[in-house]
Coordinates of C-alpha atoms in Angstrom, one line a residue:
Chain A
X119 CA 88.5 128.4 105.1
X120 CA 85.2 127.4 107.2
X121 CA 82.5 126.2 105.4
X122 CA 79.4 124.7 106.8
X123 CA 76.6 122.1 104.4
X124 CA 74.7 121.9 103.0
X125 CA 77.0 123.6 100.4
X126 CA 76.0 127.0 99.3
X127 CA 76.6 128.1 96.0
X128 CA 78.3 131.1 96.3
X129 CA 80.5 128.9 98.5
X130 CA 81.3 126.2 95.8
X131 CA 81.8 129.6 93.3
X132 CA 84.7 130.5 95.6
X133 CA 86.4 127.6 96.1
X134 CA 90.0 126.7 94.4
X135 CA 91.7 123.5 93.7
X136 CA 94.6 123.6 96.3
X137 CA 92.1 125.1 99.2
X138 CA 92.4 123.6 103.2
X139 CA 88.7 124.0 104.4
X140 CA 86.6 122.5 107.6
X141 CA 83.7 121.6 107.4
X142 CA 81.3 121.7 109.6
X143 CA 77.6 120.0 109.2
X144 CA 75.4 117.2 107.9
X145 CA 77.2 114.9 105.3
X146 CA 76.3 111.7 104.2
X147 CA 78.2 108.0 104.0
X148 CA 78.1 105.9 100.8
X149 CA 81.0 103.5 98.9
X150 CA 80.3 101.3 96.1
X151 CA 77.2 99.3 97.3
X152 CA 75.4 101.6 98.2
X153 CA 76.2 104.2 94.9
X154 CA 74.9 101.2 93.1
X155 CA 71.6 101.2 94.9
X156 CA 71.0 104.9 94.3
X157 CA 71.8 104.8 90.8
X158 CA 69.4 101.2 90.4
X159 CA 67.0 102.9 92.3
X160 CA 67.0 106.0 89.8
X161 CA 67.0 103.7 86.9
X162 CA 64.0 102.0 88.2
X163 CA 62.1 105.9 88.9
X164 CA 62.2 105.8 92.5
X165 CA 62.5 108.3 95.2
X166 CA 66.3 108.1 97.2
X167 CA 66.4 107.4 100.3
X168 CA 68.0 110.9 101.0
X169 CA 67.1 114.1 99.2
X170 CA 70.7 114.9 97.7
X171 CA 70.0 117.9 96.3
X172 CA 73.0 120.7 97.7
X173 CA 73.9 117.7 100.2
X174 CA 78.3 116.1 100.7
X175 CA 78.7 112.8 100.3
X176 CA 81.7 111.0 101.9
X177 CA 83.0 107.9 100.5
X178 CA 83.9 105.8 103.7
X179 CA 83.1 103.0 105.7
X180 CA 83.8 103.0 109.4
X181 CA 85.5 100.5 111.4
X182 CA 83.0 99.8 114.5
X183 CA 82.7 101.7 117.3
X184 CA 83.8 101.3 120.6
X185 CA 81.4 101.2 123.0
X186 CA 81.0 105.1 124.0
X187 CA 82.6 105.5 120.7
X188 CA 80.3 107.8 118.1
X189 CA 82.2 106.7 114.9
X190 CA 85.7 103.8 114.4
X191 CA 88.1 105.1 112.0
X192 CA 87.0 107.3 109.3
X193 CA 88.9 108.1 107.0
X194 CA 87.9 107.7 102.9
X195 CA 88.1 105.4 100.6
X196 CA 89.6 105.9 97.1
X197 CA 86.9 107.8 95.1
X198 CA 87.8 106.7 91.7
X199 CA 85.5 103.8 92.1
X200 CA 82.6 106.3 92.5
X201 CA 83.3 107.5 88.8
X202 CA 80.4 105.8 87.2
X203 CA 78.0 106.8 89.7
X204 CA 78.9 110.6 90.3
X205 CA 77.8 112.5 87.3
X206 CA 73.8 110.7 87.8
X207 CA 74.1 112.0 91.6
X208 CA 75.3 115.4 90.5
X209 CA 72.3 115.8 88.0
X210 CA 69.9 115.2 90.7
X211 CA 71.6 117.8 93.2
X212 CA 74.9 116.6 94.9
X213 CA 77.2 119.1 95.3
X214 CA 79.7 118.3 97.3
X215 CA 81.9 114.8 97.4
X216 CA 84.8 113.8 99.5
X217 CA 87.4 110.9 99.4
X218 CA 90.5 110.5 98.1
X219 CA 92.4 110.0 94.7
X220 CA 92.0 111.0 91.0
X221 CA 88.5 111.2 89.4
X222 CA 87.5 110.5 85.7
X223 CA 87.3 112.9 82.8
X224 CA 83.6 112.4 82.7
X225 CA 83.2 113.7 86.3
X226 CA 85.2 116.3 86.5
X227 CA 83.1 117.5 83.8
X228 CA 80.0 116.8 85.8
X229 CA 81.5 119.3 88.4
X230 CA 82.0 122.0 86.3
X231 CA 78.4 121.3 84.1
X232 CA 76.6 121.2 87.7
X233 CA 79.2 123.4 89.9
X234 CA 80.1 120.9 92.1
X235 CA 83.5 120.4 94.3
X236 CA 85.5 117.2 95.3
X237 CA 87.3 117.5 98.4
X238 CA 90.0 115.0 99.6
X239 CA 90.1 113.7 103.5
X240 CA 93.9 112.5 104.1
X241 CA 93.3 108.7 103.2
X242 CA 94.8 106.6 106.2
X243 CA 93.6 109.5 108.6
X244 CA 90.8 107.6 110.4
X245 CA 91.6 108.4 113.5
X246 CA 92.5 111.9 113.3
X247 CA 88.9 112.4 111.1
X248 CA 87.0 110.5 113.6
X249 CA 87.5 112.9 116.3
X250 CA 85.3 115.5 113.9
X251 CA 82.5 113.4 113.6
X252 CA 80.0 114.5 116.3
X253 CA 77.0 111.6 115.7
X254 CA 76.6 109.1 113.5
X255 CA 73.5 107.4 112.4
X256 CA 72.0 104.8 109.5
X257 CA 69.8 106.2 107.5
X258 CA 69.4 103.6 104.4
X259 CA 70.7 100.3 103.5
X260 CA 71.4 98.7 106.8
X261 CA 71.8 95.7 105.6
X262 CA 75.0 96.7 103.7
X263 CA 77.3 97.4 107.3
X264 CA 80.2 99.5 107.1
X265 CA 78.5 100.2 103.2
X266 CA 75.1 101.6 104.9
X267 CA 74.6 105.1 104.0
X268 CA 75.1 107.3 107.6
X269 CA 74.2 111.0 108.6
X270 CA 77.1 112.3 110.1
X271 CA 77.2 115.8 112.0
X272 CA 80.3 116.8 111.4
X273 CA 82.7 119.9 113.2
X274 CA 85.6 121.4 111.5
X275 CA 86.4 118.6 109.2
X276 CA 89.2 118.7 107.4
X277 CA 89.5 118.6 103.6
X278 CA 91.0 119.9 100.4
X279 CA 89.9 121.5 97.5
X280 CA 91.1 119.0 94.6
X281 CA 88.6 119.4 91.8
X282 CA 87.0 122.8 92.0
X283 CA 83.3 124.3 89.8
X284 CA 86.2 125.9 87.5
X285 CA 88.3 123.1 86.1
X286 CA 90.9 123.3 88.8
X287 CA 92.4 120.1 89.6
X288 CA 95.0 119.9 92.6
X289 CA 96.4 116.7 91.6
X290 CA 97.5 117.6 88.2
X291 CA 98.5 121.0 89.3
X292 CA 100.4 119.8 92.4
X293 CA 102.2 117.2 90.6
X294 CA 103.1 119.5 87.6
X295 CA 104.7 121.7 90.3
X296 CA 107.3 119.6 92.0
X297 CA 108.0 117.5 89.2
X298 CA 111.6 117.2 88.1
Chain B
X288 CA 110.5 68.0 119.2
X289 CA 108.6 70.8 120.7
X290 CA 105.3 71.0 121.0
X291 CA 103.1 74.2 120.4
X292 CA 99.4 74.8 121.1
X293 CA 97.1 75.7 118.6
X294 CA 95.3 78.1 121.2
X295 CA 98.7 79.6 121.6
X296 CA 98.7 80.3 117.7
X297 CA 94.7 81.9 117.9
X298 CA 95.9 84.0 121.3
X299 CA 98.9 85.0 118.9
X300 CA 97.0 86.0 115.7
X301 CA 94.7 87.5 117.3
X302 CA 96.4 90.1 119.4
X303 CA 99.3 90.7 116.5
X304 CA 96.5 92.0 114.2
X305 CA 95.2 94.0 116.9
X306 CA 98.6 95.7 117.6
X307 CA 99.2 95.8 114.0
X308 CA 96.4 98.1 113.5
X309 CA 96.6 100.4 116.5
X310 CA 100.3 101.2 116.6
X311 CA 102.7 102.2 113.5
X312 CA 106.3 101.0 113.7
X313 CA 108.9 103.1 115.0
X314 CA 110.4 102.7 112.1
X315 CA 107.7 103.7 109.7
X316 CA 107.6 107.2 112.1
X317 CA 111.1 107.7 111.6
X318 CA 110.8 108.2 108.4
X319 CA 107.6 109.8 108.1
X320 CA 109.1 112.9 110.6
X321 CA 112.0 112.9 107.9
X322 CA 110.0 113.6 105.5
X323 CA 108.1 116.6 107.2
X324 CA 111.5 118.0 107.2
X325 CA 112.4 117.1 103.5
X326 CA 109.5 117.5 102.0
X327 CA 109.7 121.2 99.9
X328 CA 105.8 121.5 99.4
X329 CA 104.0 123.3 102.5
X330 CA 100.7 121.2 101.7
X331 CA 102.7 118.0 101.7
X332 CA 104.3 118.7 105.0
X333 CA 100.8 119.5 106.6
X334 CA 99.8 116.3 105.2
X335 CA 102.9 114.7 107.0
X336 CA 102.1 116.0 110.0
X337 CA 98.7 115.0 110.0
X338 CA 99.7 111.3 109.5
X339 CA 101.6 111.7 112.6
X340 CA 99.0 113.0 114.6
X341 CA 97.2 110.4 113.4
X342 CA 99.1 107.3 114.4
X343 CA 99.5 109.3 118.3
X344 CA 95.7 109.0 118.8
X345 CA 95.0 105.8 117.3
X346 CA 98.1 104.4 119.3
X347 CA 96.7 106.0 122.5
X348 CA 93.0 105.5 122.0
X349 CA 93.4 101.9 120.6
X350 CA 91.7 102.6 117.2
X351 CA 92.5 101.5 114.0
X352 CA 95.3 104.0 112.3
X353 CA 92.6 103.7 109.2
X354 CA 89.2 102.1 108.8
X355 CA 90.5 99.7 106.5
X356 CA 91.6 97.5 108.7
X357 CA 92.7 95.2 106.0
X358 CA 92.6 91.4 104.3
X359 CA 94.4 89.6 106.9
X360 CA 98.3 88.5 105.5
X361 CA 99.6 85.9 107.7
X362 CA 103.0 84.6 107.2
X363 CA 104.3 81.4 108.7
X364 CA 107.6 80.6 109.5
X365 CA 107.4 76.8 110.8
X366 CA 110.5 74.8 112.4
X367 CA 110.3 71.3 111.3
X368 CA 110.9 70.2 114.7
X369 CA 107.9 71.9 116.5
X370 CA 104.5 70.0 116.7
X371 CA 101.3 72.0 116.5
X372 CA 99.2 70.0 119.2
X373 CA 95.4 70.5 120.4
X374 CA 93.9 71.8 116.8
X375 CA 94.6 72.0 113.5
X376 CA 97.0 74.7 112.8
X377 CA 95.4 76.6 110.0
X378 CA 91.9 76.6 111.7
X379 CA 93.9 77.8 114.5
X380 CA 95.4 81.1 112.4
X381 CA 91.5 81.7 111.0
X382 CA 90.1 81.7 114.8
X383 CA 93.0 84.2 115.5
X384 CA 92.0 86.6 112.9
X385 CA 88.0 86.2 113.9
X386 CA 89.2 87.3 117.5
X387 CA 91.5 89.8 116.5
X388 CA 89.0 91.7 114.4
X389 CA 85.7 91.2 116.5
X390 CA 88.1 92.4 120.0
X391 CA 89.5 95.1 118.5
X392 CA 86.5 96.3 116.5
X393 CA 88.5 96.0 113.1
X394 CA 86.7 96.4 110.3
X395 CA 85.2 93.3 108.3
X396 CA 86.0 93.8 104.7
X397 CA 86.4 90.4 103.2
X398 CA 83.2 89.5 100.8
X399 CA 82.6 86.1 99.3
X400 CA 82.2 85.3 95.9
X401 CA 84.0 88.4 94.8
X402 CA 82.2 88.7 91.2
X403 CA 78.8 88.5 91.9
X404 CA 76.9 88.4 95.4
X405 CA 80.1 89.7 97.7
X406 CA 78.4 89.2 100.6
X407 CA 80.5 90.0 103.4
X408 CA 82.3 87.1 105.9
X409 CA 81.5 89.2 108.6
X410 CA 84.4 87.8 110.7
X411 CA 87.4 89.2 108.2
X412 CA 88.1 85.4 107.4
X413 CA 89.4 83.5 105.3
X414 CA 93.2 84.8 105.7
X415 CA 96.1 84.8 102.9
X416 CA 98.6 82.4 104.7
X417 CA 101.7 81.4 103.5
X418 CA 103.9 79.0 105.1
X419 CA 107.5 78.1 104.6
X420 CA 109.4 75.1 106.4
X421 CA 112.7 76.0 107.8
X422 CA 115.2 75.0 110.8
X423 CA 114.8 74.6 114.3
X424 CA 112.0 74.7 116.7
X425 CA 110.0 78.1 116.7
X426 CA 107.1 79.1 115.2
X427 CA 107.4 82.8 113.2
X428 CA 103.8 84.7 113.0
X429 CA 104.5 88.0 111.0
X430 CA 100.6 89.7 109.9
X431 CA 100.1 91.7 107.4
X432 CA 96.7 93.5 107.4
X433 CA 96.7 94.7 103.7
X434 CA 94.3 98.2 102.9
X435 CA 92.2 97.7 99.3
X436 CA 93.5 101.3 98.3
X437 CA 96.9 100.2 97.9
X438 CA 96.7 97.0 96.9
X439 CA 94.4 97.4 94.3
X440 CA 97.5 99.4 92.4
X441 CA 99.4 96.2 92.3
X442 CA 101.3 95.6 88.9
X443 CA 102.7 92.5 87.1
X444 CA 104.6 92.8 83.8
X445 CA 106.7 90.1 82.2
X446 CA 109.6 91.9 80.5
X447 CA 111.6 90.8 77.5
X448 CA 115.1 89.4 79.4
X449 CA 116.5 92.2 76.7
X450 CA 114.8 95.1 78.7
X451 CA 117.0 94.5 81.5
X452 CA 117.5 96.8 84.3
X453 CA 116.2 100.1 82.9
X454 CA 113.4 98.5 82.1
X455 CA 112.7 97.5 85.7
X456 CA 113.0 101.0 86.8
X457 CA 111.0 102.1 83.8
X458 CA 108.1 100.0 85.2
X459 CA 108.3 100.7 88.4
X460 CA 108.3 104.3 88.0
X461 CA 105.6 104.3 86.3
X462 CA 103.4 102.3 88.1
X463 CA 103.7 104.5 91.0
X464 CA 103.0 107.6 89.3
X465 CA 99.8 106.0 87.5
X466 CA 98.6 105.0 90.8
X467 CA 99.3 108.7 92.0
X468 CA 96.7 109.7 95.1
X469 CA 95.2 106.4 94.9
X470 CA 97.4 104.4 97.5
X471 CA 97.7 107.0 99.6
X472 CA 101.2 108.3 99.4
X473 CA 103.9 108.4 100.7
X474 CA 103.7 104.7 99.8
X475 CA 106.6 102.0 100.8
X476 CA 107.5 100.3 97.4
X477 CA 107.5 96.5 97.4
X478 CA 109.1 95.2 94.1
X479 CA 109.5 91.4 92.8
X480 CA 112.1 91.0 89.9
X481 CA 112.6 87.3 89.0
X482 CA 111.1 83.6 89.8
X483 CA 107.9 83.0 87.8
X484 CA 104.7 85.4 87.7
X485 CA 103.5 84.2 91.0
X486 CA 107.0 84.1 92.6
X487 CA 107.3 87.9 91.8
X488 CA 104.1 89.1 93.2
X489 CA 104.8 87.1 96.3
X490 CA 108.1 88.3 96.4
X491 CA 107.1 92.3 96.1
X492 CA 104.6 91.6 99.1
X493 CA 107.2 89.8 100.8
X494 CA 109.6 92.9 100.8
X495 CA 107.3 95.2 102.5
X496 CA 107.6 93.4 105.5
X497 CA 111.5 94.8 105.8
X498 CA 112.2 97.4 108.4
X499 CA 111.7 100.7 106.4
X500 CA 114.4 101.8 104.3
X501 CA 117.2 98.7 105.4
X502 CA 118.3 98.5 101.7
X503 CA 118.6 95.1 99.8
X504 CA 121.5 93.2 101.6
X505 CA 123.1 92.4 97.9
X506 CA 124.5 96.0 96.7
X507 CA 123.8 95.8 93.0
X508 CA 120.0 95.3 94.1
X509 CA 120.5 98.0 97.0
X510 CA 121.5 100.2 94.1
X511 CA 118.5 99.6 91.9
X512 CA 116.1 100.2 95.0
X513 CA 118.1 104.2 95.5
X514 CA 117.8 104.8 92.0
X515 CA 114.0 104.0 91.8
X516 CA 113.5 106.1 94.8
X517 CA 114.8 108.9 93.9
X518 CA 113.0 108.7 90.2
X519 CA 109.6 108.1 91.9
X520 CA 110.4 111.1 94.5
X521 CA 111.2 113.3 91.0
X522 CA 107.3 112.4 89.8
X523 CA 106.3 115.3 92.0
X524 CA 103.0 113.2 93.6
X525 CA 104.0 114.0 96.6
X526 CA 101.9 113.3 99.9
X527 CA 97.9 112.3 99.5
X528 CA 99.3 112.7 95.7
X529 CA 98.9 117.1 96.4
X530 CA 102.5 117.8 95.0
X531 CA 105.9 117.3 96.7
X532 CA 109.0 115.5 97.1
X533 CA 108.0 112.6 99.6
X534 CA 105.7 109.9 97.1
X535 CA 107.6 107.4 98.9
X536 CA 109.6 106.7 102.2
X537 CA 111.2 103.7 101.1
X538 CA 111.5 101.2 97.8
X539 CA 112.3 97.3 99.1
X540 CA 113.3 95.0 96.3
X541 CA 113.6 91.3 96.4
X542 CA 115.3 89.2 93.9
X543 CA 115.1 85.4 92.4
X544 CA 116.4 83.7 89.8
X545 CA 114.7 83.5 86.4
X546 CA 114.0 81.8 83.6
X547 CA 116.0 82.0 80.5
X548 CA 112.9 83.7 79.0
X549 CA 111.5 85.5 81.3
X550 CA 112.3 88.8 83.2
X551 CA 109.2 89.1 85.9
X552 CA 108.8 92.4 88.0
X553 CA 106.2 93.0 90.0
X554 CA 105.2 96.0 92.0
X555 CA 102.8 96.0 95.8
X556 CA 102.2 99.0 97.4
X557 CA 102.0 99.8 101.1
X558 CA 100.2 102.7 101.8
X559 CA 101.6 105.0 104.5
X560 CA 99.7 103.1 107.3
X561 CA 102.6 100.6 106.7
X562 CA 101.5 98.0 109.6
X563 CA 102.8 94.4 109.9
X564 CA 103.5 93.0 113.6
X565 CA 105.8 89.5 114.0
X566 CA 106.2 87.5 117.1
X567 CA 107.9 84.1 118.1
X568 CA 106.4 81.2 119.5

């Protein structure tokens, strides 16, 4: 299924854990360091650097680019360490996340509460993702490198529905499948 | 004697970790294109095939197979008759990995102070390296770059001696399917049994460096690496942990005598993206 961000609602509405999709649009950058930032600089009442509100973020930090290169490797990073953070983003508008691995209890909650998706990339795919990303730019926390928060234009990215607005959860149901 | 120069060792490093990154082992494609054809889940395949595709344009582009390019695993196998001349030898291995990564535009992902500032080294350094003395007059480099995914599912247990085999494969098991998307299956399985706790872990590590799938030369441990397999292919994880048959390509265990007491096992997984790269000096 083609879907473009920022993410519609009737969009997220239809989407099932277990869907292939490509995505094609803006979507943001952030791992740990700079989740923390956000989430300190909510605490402390500030505005984000980034209006989240219907925006994708991707959990993944790029190897450098070649020169000519728009974007290294870039391929996720295992979301779980997100966990804390999500469900503050969500209240303030995120919709759509993507990485790779299990989430908590807590957010999968927060996805249903604020009809969210999490999408996973194929984790060790940075090559194969790169060659969707179109540009690449910093847009906040520089200073944090392969952590800095980057606009990405993206074209037919590819993802999968693992933790849909409804409850669905691909891991769970994909493991309970070929289980023996 | 034989004399070696530390340059050579840098020059060595660097380009090893380079390679390491950029192209999978033929034996790690092998079985990944088995699995596309015994895996029973039409996601998982998909997923298989995109890991494929995968290592063709990173090997033909010369980019990194994935963006985590890894904390940088060196292991040294030294002949006590060969001199390392013109540096020191471990400053040597460090400059190699600061080449390797700034060359080949590897990702820096080694902080300092990991529980409070982890400011970033910028330069990938400092490496693991372990060294062992043994015969002759050659120098053995084998890298490791090691991704956090995976290796933050690591496992350590001390059993009860009384727990015995099942309770090896027990723990094994389950560590795999707790860790479940996060290493990014299909994983290779590194397992430790024996030696003390830091023996084990070293020893689980150790085993991933093993051509994929060549089975435990002892049979009684080749036996216990089939049988684990085959339970954590039953977990139904499955690729990128969507469901299936292939959770992992290959379970590598190495063995070492133990206490009276004690009945170690550790677990390190390798993530799909199962690079290591040797050479001889």
């Amino acid at each position: 299924m083609d879907i473009t961000t920022p993410l519609d609602s009737q969009v997220i509405e239809k989407l099932k854990a277990g869907d292939q999709v490509s995505i094609t649009g803006v979507i943001y950058t952030a791992r740990d360091a700079a989740h923390k930032r956000l989430i300190e600089a909510l605490d402390r009442g500030e505005e984000l650097p980034l209006d989240l509100r219907g925006q994708t973020l991707y959990f993944m930090g790029p190897s450098p680019a070649k020169p000519g290169q728009v974007i290294g490797a870039a391929g996720p990073t295992t979301s779980g360490r997100m966990d804390s953070y999500s469900p503050r983003l969500m209240a303030v508008g995120l919709k759509g996340m993507i990485g790779k691995g299990s989430r908590s209890q807590e957010v999968k909650e927060a996805i249903k509460k604020h009809k969210a998706v999490y999408f996973a990339a194929i984790g060790g795919a940075g090559a194969l993702i790169a060659r969707t990303i179109k540009k690449a730019e910093v847009v906040a926390y520089e200073d944090l490198g392969a952590e800095a928060i980057m606009r990405l234009e993206v074209e037919n990215f590819p993802a999968t529905v693992v933790n849909d607005a409804h409850g669905g959860d691909l891991y769970q149901e994909g493991k309970a499948k070929y289980s023996k | 004697m034989r004399e070696i120069d530390a340059k050579k060792v840098t020059e060595t490093v660097a380009r090893l970790f380079q390679e390491a990154n950029f192209f999978l082992g033929d034996d790690v494609l092998d079985y990944l294109k088995q699995g596309v054809e015994r895996e029973e889940s039409p996601l998982g395949r998909q997923v298989l095939e995109q890991i494929l595709e995968n290592a063709d344009i990173a090997a033909k582009e010369r980019i990194p197979i994935c963006q985590d390019t890894g904390f940088a695993v060196v292991y040294l196998e030294l002949g006590q008759d060969v001199h390392i001349v013109g540096g020191d030898f471990y400053a040597a291995v460090e400059e190699g990995v600061r080449q390797g990564y700034s060359e080949g535009y590897l990702r820096k992902s080694i902080v300092r102070q990991p529980f409070s500032a982890r400011v970033n080294t910028k330069d990938n350094t400092p490496a693991v390296i372990h060294t062992e003395v043994v015969g002759g007059e050659h120098l053995h480099i084998t890298v490791l770059p090691k991704g956090g995914g995976s290796e933050n599912m690591s496992r350590l247990v001390m059993l009860k001696p009384a727990e015995g085999r099942q309770g090896v494969i027990d723990f094994v098991v389950r560590a795999v399917e707790e860790a479940g998307s996060n290493p990014c299956p299909p994983v290779i399985v590194g397992v430790g049994v024996g030696g003390t706790s830091d023996k084990t872990v070293f020893l689980a590590k150790k085993a991933l460096l093993r051509r994929v799938g060549e089975p435990n030369p002892d049979p009684e441990v080749a036996e216990l690496e089939k049988e684990i397999l085959e339970r954590v292919n039953n977990t139904g994880v499955g690729p990128q942990g969507f469901g299936g048959r292939i959770t992992a390509l290959a379970v590598h265990a190495e063995v070492f005598p133990a206490h009276i007491a004690s009945l170690p096992v550790a677990v390190n997984l390798q993530c799909h993206a199962a690079r290591h790269k040797e050479a001889v000096l």
